[in-house]
Amino acid sequence: MKRTSLFTVILLTLVLVLTACGGGTAGNTAGVTSDKESAASANGTSKTDSGNASTSPSTASSSSDQGSNEANATTGPSITSNSDGSFVVKNAWGETKLPASPKKIVTLHFSFTDELVSLGVTPAGIAGSYKAEVLGYLKDQVKDYTFVGNHQQPNLEVISSLKPDLIVANADVHGAIREDLEKIAPTIALYTNGYKDMEQNFAVLGTLLGKEKEHDQVMTELNQNIEKTHAQIQGTPKVIVVKALEKNFYIWMKTSYIATLLEKIGAEYSFDENKSSQQQTPGKIDVADVDLETLVQENPDYLVIYGAKADLDKWMGNSTFQSIKAVKDKHVLVVNDEIWALGKGPLSGEEILKEAIPFFTK
């Protein structure tokens, strides 16, 4: 009896150990599967149970962007196209349902206007700035629209009078009027910071408007031009983009559209806010307010600058400003802010590349 009991105890112990090990293995395997499914969903490869294709603009990005933009891949906008012709757009403000492709669209940021125009679509309503309703490089392509006011404080009454099918808002700018906009029409809120944001936003709009072919053609040409530009630039020139003011400067941050585009063509964007004592300027997206000393410390090889002529002339005549390597080497490019700072779209990107090649190769 004692021997039998001892054998039984040993046998039961072995069974329990093996069961525990098996359970652990199953749990680990499930975890790996779950991670893969999450990654697939983030990359737009999942499908709903009803067979509706769920697509994400992150799939359109090149592999070179994935390392620096992995966070954006899971938080960027995405669109689901349903079999009945309706759409669900996941955006910064949640999910926006649309019964069909919108016909009348109001764009509340320059970037969205650029993207729609590049698809051959003119927005019914456009928010601009006090200086320009439509940015100069787009004027020849935009003819029939209604100006809805400054992009920072658009006129809600004018927007409502247009009876739009869709409003495209800036997630960083229009949070305070979110409820007002959503009462007028379905609204999606998108970020307009880095080049990755533009890629994601543009892909969503292309799908939403049934302009996938046009989208693909525009992005193919833009990326080919980026590669051609990269091939012509020797080394890794340090560059920063600044706006000259009367007493100080605004430096565009490393995460901004223009900085990320310049890095895609092989430049090193010199100013890194994470390593600087300078903080983002309150109320101004993607720029930091800096003094001349900070600019001198950055000491870039190339300087892209814009601003009022009087301010530019003042700094160009300043002896300390002239000590900057880019200034001494005559590697200073004075640019149009509408193209380099405001546009943030595929068409402005093409214009930037046209100026970048002769600038970095001279």
mmCIF file of C-alpha atoms in Angstrom, residues 104-328:
data_model
loop_
_atom_site.group_PDB
_atom_site.id
_atom_site.type_symbol
_atom_site.label_atom_id
_atom_site.label_comp_id
_atom_site.label_asym_id
_atom_site.label_seq_id
_atom_site.Cartn_x
_atom_site.Cartn_y
_atom_site.Cartn_z
ATOM 1 C CA LYS A 104 -18.544 68.933 -50.942
ATOM 2 C CA ILE A 105 -15.508 69.158 -48.689
ATOM 3 C CA VAL A 106 -14.262 71.996 -46.495
ATOM 4 C CA THR A 107 -10.524 71.970 -45.750
ATOM 5 C CA LEU A 108 -9.346 73.865 -42.694
ATOM 6 C CA HIS A 109 -5.611 73.583 -43.289
ATOM 7 C CA PHE A 110 -3.257 74.273 -46.182
ATOM 8 C CA SER A 111 -2.017 70.677 -46.209
ATOM 9 C CA PHE A 112 -5.469 69.211 -46.841
ATOM 10 C CA THR A 113 -6.116 71.691 -49.626
ATOM 11 C CA ASP A 114 -2.797 70.729 -51.229
ATOM 12 C CA GLU A 115 -3.676 67.027 -51.005
ATOM 13 C CA LEU A 116 -7.153 67.412 -52.499
ATOM 14 C CA VAL A 117 -5.920 69.601 -55.338
ATOM 15 C CA SER A 118 -3.220 67.045 -56.151
ATOM 16 C CA LEU A 119 -6.053 64.516 -56.551
ATOM 17 C CA GLY A 120 -7.826 66.819 -58.975
ATOM 18 C CA VAL A 121 -10.453 67.893 -56.436
ATOM 19 C CA THR A 122 -11.211 71.501 -55.493
ATOM 20 C CA PRO A 123 -12.627 71.890 -51.965
ATOM 21 C CA ALA A 124 -15.968 73.653 -51.725
ATOM 22 C CA GLY A 125 -14.628 75.672 -48.804
ATOM 23 C CA ILE A 126 -11.033 76.590 -48.034
ATOM 24 C CA ALA A 127 -9.513 78.112 -44.910
ATOM 25 C CA GLY A 128 -6.422 80.171 -45.567
ATOM 26 C CA SER A 129 -4.558 82.938 -43.801
ATOM 27 C CA TYR A 130 -4.872 86.678 -43.464
ATOM 28 C CA LYS A 131 -2.222 86.952 -46.154
ATOM 29 C CA ALA A 132 -3.614 84.489 -48.672
ATOM 30 C CA GLU A 133 -6.860 82.594 -49.164
ATOM 31 C CA VAL A 134 -5.078 80.021 -51.320
ATOM 32 C CA LEU A 135 -1.314 79.566 -51.293
ATOM 33 C CA GLY A 136 0.361 81.032 -54.358
ATOM 34 C CA TYR A 137 1.635 77.781 -55.843
ATOM 35 C CA LEU A 138 -1.948 76.436 -55.936
ATOM 36 C CA LYS A 139 -3.781 79.468 -57.342
ATOM 37 C CA ASP A 140 -3.677 78.312 -60.952
ATOM 38 C CA GLN A 141 -5.281 75.005 -59.968
ATOM 39 C CA VAL A 142 -8.024 76.305 -57.660
ATOM 40 C CA LYS A 143 -10.783 78.329 -59.302
ATOM 41 C CA ASP A 144 -14.210 77.810 -57.762
ATOM 42 C CA TYR A 145 -14.320 77.776 -53.962
ATOM 43 C CA THR A 146 -15.601 79.725 -50.957
ATOM 44 C CA PHE A 147 -13.159 81.251 -48.504
ATOM 45 C CA VAL A 148 -14.162 80.252 -44.961
ATOM 46 C CA GLY A 149 -11.729 82.474 -43.073
ATOM 47 C CA ASN A 150 -8.415 82.131 -41.326
ATOM 48 C CA HIS A 151 -7.432 78.524 -40.706
ATOM 49 C CA GLN A 152 -6.893 79.201 -37.003
ATOM 50 C CA GLN A 153 -10.351 80.718 -36.525
ATOM 51 C CA PRO A 154 -12.579 79.685 -39.435
ATOM 52 C CA ASN A 155 -16.007 81.256 -39.938
ATOM 53 C CA LEU A 156 -18.506 78.643 -38.773
ATOM 54 C CA GLU A 157 -21.482 80.401 -40.351
ATOM 55 C CA VAL A 158 -19.864 80.409 -43.768
ATOM 56 C CA ILE A 159 -18.920 76.746 -43.391
ATOM 57 C CA SER A 160 -22.481 75.864 -42.406
ATOM 58 C CA SER A 161 -23.921 77.771 -45.372
ATOM 59 C CA LEU A 162 -21.983 75.508 -47.745
ATOM 60 C CA LYS A 163 -23.754 72.397 -46.387
ATOM 61 C CA PRO A 164 -20.605 70.291 -46.729
ATOM 62 C CA ASP A 165 -20.529 66.489 -46.741
ATOM 63 C CA LEU A 166 -17.195 66.520 -44.915
ATOM 64 C CA ILE A 167 -14.980 68.876 -42.931
ATOM 65 C CA VAL A 168 -11.263 68.115 -42.651
ATOM 66 C CA ALA A 169 -9.866 69.754 -39.509
ATOM 67 C CA ASN A 170 -6.398 70.060 -37.981
ATOM 68 C CA ALA A 171 -6.185 68.010 -34.782
ATOM 69 C CA ASP A 172 -3.641 70.429 -33.270
ATOM 70 C CA VAL A 173 -5.614 73.577 -34.055
ATOM 71 C CA HIS A 174 -9.363 73.011 -34.066
ATOM 72 C CA GLY A 175 -10.035 71.118 -30.840
ATOM 73 C CA ALA A 176 -11.828 74.104 -29.302
ATOM 74 C CA ILE A 177 -14.456 74.136 -32.065
ATOM 75 C CA ARG A 178 -14.778 70.387 -32.480
ATOM 76 C CA GLU A 179 -18.418 70.241 -31.336
ATOM 77 C CA ASP A 180 -19.369 73.162 -33.573
ATOM 78 C CA LEU A 181 -17.791 71.538 -36.606
ATOM 79 C CA GLU A 182 -19.344 68.134 -35.932
ATOM 80 C CA LYS A 183 -22.786 69.739 -35.688
ATOM 81 C CA ILE A 184 -22.345 71.153 -39.186
ATOM 82 C CA ALA A 185 -21.095 68.010 -40.949
ATOM 83 C CA PRO A 186 -19.107 64.805 -40.422
ATOM 84 C CA THR A 187 -15.597 65.892 -39.446
ATOM 85 C CA ILE A 188 -12.238 64.171 -39.440
ATOM 86 C CA ALA A 189 -9.284 65.616 -37.549
ATOM 87 C CA LEU A 190 -5.775 64.915 -38.817
ATOM 88 C CA TYR A 191 -2.260 65.867 -37.719
ATOM 89 C CA THR A 192 -0.069 67.850 -40.102
ATOM 90 C CA ASN A 193 3.387 67.612 -38.576
ATOM 91 C CA GLY A 194 5.868 65.213 -40.174
ATOM 92 C CA TYR A 195 6.101 63.842 -43.706
ATOM 93 C CA LYS A 196 4.596 60.613 -42.360
ATOM 94 C CA ASP A 197 1.441 62.478 -41.371
ATOM 95 C CA MET A 198 1.086 63.775 -44.908
ATOM 96 C CA GLU A 199 1.494 60.260 -46.347
ATOM 97 C CA GLN A 200 -1.155 58.839 -44.030
ATOM 98 C CA ASN A 201 -3.634 61.683 -44.492
ATOM 99 C CA PHE A 202 -3.219 61.649 -48.256
ATOM 100 C CA ALA A 203 -3.825 57.889 -48.446
ATOM 101 C CA VAL A 204 -7.034 58.193 -46.424
ATOM 102 C CA LEU A 205 -8.339 61.027 -48.606
ATOM 103 C CA GLY A 206 -7.418 59.179 -51.782
ATOM 104 C CA THR A 207 -9.425 56.126 -50.703
ATOM 105 C CA LEU A 208 -12.325 58.192 -49.388
ATOM 106 C CA LEU A 209 -12.687 60.032 -52.701
ATOM 107 C CA GLY A 210 -12.151 56.999 -54.891
ATOM 108 C CA LYS A 211 -8.922 58.541 -56.177
ATOM 109 C CA GLU A 212 -6.545 55.707 -55.362
ATOM 110 C CA LYS A 213 -4.943 55.737 -58.820
ATOM 111 C CA GLU A 214 -4.362 59.476 -58.683
ATOM 112 C CA HIS A 215 -2.948 59.156 -55.169
ATOM 113 C CA ASP A 216 -0.581 56.378 -56.196
ATOM 114 C CA GLN A 217 0.658 58.327 -59.203
ATOM 115 C CA VAL A 218 1.326 61.467 -57.158
ATOM 116 C CA MET A 219 3.162 59.583 -54.408
ATOM 117 C CA THR A 220 5.159 57.491 -56.872
ATOM 118 C CA GLU A 221 6.397 60.614 -58.639
ATOM 119 C CA LEU A 222 7.131 62.396 -55.365
ATOM 120 C CA ASN A 223 9.085 59.474 -53.919
ATOM 121 C CA GLN A 224 11.010 59.013 -57.168
ATOM 122 C CA ASN A 225 11.991 62.679 -57.054
ATOM 123 C CA ILE A 226 13.036 62.299 -53.432
ATOM 124 C CA GLU A 227 15.308 59.416 -54.415
ATOM 125 C CA LYS A 228 16.768 61.362 -57.361
ATOM 126 C CA THR A 229 17.441 64.330 -55.115
ATOM 127 C CA HIS A 230 19.043 62.114 -52.475
ATOM 128 C CA ALA A 231 21.362 60.609 -55.105
ATOM 129 C CA GLN A 232 22.637 64.049 -56.113
ATOM 130 C CA ILE A 233 23.465 65.293 -52.627
ATOM 131 C CA GLN A 234 26.995 64.554 -51.448
ATOM 132 C CA GLY A 235 27.583 63.678 -47.810
ATOM 133 C CA THR A 236 25.096 64.613 -45.101
ATOM 134 C CA PRO A 237 24.804 68.409 -44.966
ATOM 135 C CA LYS A 238 23.552 69.903 -41.705
ATOM 136 C CA VAL A 239 20.580 72.164 -42.357
ATOM 137 C CA ILE A 240 17.950 74.065 -40.418
ATOM 138 C CA VAL A 241 14.917 76.044 -41.539
ATOM 139 C CA VAL A 242 14.123 79.276 -39.712
ATOM 140 C CA LYS A 243 11.804 82.234 -39.864
ATOM 141 C CA ALA A 244 13.558 85.539 -39.219
ATOM 142 C CA LEU A 245 11.724 87.955 -36.933
ATOM 143 C CA GLU A 246 12.723 91.405 -35.750
ATOM 144 C CA LYS A 247 14.365 90.257 -32.507
ATOM 145 C CA ASN A 248 14.518 86.468 -32.683
ATOM 146 C CA PHE A 249 13.888 83.388 -34.849
ATOM 147 C CA TYR A 250 11.498 80.503 -35.148
ATOM 148 C CA ILE A 251 13.293 77.223 -35.836
ATOM 149 C CA TRP A 252 11.298 74.375 -37.304
ATOM 150 C CA MET A 253 11.580 71.259 -35.186
ATOM 151 C CA LYS A 254 13.091 67.933 -36.198
ATOM 152 C CA THR A 255 9.634 66.328 -36.216
ATOM 153 C CA SER A 256 8.130 68.912 -38.585
ATOM 154 C CA TYR A 257 7.103 68.284 -42.186
ATOM 155 C CA ILE A 258 9.969 70.281 -43.677
ATOM 156 C CA ALA A 259 12.611 68.708 -41.400
ATOM 157 C CA THR A 260 11.470 65.162 -42.107
ATOM 158 C CA LEU A 261 11.321 65.846 -45.854
ATOM 159 C CA LEU A 262 14.860 67.256 -45.858
ATOM 160 C CA GLU A 263 16.118 64.211 -43.989
ATOM 161 C CA LYS A 264 14.491 61.961 -46.596
ATOM 162 C CA ILE A 265 16.714 63.556 -49.267
ATOM 163 C CA GLY A 266 19.866 62.923 -47.239
ATOM 164 C CA ALA A 267 20.314 66.055 -45.147
ATOM 165 C CA GLU A 268 20.818 66.053 -41.390
ATOM 166 C CA TYR A 269 18.301 68.321 -39.734
ATOM 167 C CA SER A 270 20.462 70.095 -37.187
ATOM 168 C CA PHE A 271 17.956 71.309 -34.621
ATOM 169 C CA ASP A 272 16.714 68.594 -32.271
ATOM 170 C CA GLU A 273 14.296 69.934 -29.689
ATOM 171 C CA ASN A 274 14.795 66.850 -27.515
ATOM 172 C CA LYS A 275 18.450 67.794 -27.043
ATOM 173 C CA SER A 276 17.851 71.514 -26.726
ATOM 174 C CA SER A 277 16.774 73.702 -23.844
ATOM 175 C CA GLN A 278 14.392 75.440 -26.229
ATOM 176 C CA GLN A 279 10.767 74.396 -26.021
ATOM 177 C CA GLN A 280 7.983 74.421 -28.557
ATOM 178 C CA THR A 281 6.511 77.879 -28.911
ATOM 179 C CA PRO A 282 3.044 78.019 -27.282
ATOM 180 C CA GLY A 283 0.324 78.216 -29.909
ATOM 181 C CA LYS A 284 2.729 77.605 -32.786
ATOM 182 C CA ILE A 285 2.979 74.089 -34.146
ATOM 183 C CA ASP A 286 6.370 72.531 -34.733
ATOM 184 C CA VAL A 287 8.496 75.621 -34.132
ATOM 185 C CA ALA A 288 10.688 76.800 -31.265
ATOM 186 C CA ASP A 289 11.352 80.432 -30.384
ATOM 187 C CA VAL A 290 15.141 80.936 -30.251
ATOM 188 C CA ASP A 291 17.627 83.782 -30.022
ATOM 189 C CA LEU A 292 20.641 84.519 -32.210
ATOM 190 C CA GLU A 293 22.986 82.761 -29.772
ATOM 191 C CA THR A 294 21.124 79.485 -30.220
ATOM 192 C CA LEU A 295 21.287 79.845 -33.994
ATOM 193 C CA VAL A 296 25.047 80.440 -33.811
ATOM 194 C CA GLN A 297 25.461 77.371 -31.580
ATOM 195 C CA GLU A 298 23.600 75.241 -34.111
ATOM 196 C CA ASN A 299 26.070 76.447 -36.752
ATOM 197 C CA PRO A 300 24.501 74.583 -39.713
ATOM 198 C CA ASP A 301 26.223 73.913 -43.014
ATOM 199 C CA TYR A 302 23.111 75.124 -44.830
ATOM 200 C CA LEU A 303 20.496 77.616 -43.718
ATOM 201 C CA VAL A 304 17.014 77.927 -45.198
ATOM 202 C CA ILE A 305 15.414 81.160 -44.101
ATOM 203 C CA TYR A 306 12.315 83.267 -44.745
ATOM 204 C CA GLY A 307 10.639 86.319 -43.262
ATOM 205 C CA ALA A 308 9.909 89.971 -43.915
ATOM 206 C CA LYS A 309 12.528 91.631 -46.103
ATOM 207 C CA ALA A 310 13.369 94.217 -43.443
ATOM 208 C CA ASP A 311 14.066 91.478 -40.883
ATOM 209 C CA LEU A 312 16.117 89.423 -43.326
ATOM 210 C CA ASP A 313 18.205 92.450 -44.292
ATOM 211 C CA LYS A 314 18.817 93.274 -40.645
ATOM 212 C CA TRP A 315 20.159 89.820 -39.800
ATOM 213 C CA MET A 316 22.203 89.478 -42.957
ATOM 214 C CA GLY A 317 24.064 92.628 -41.892
ATOM 215 C CA ASN A 318 24.664 91.395 -38.344
ATOM 216 C CA SER A 319 28.300 90.401 -37.699
ATOM 217 C CA THR A 320 27.385 87.627 -35.251
ATOM 218 C CA PHE A 321 24.878 86.183 -37.714
ATOM 219 C CA GLN A 322 27.600 86.265 -40.356
ATOM 220 C CA SER A 323 29.777 84.000 -38.185
ATOM 221 C CA ILE A 324 27.440 81.057 -38.859
ATOM 222 C CA LYS A 325 29.142 78.549 -41.151
ATOM 223 C CA ALA A 326 26.275 78.510 -43.670
ATOM 224 C CA VAL A 327 26.387 82.287 -43.959
ATOM 225 C CA LYS A 328 30.184 82.396 -44.318
#
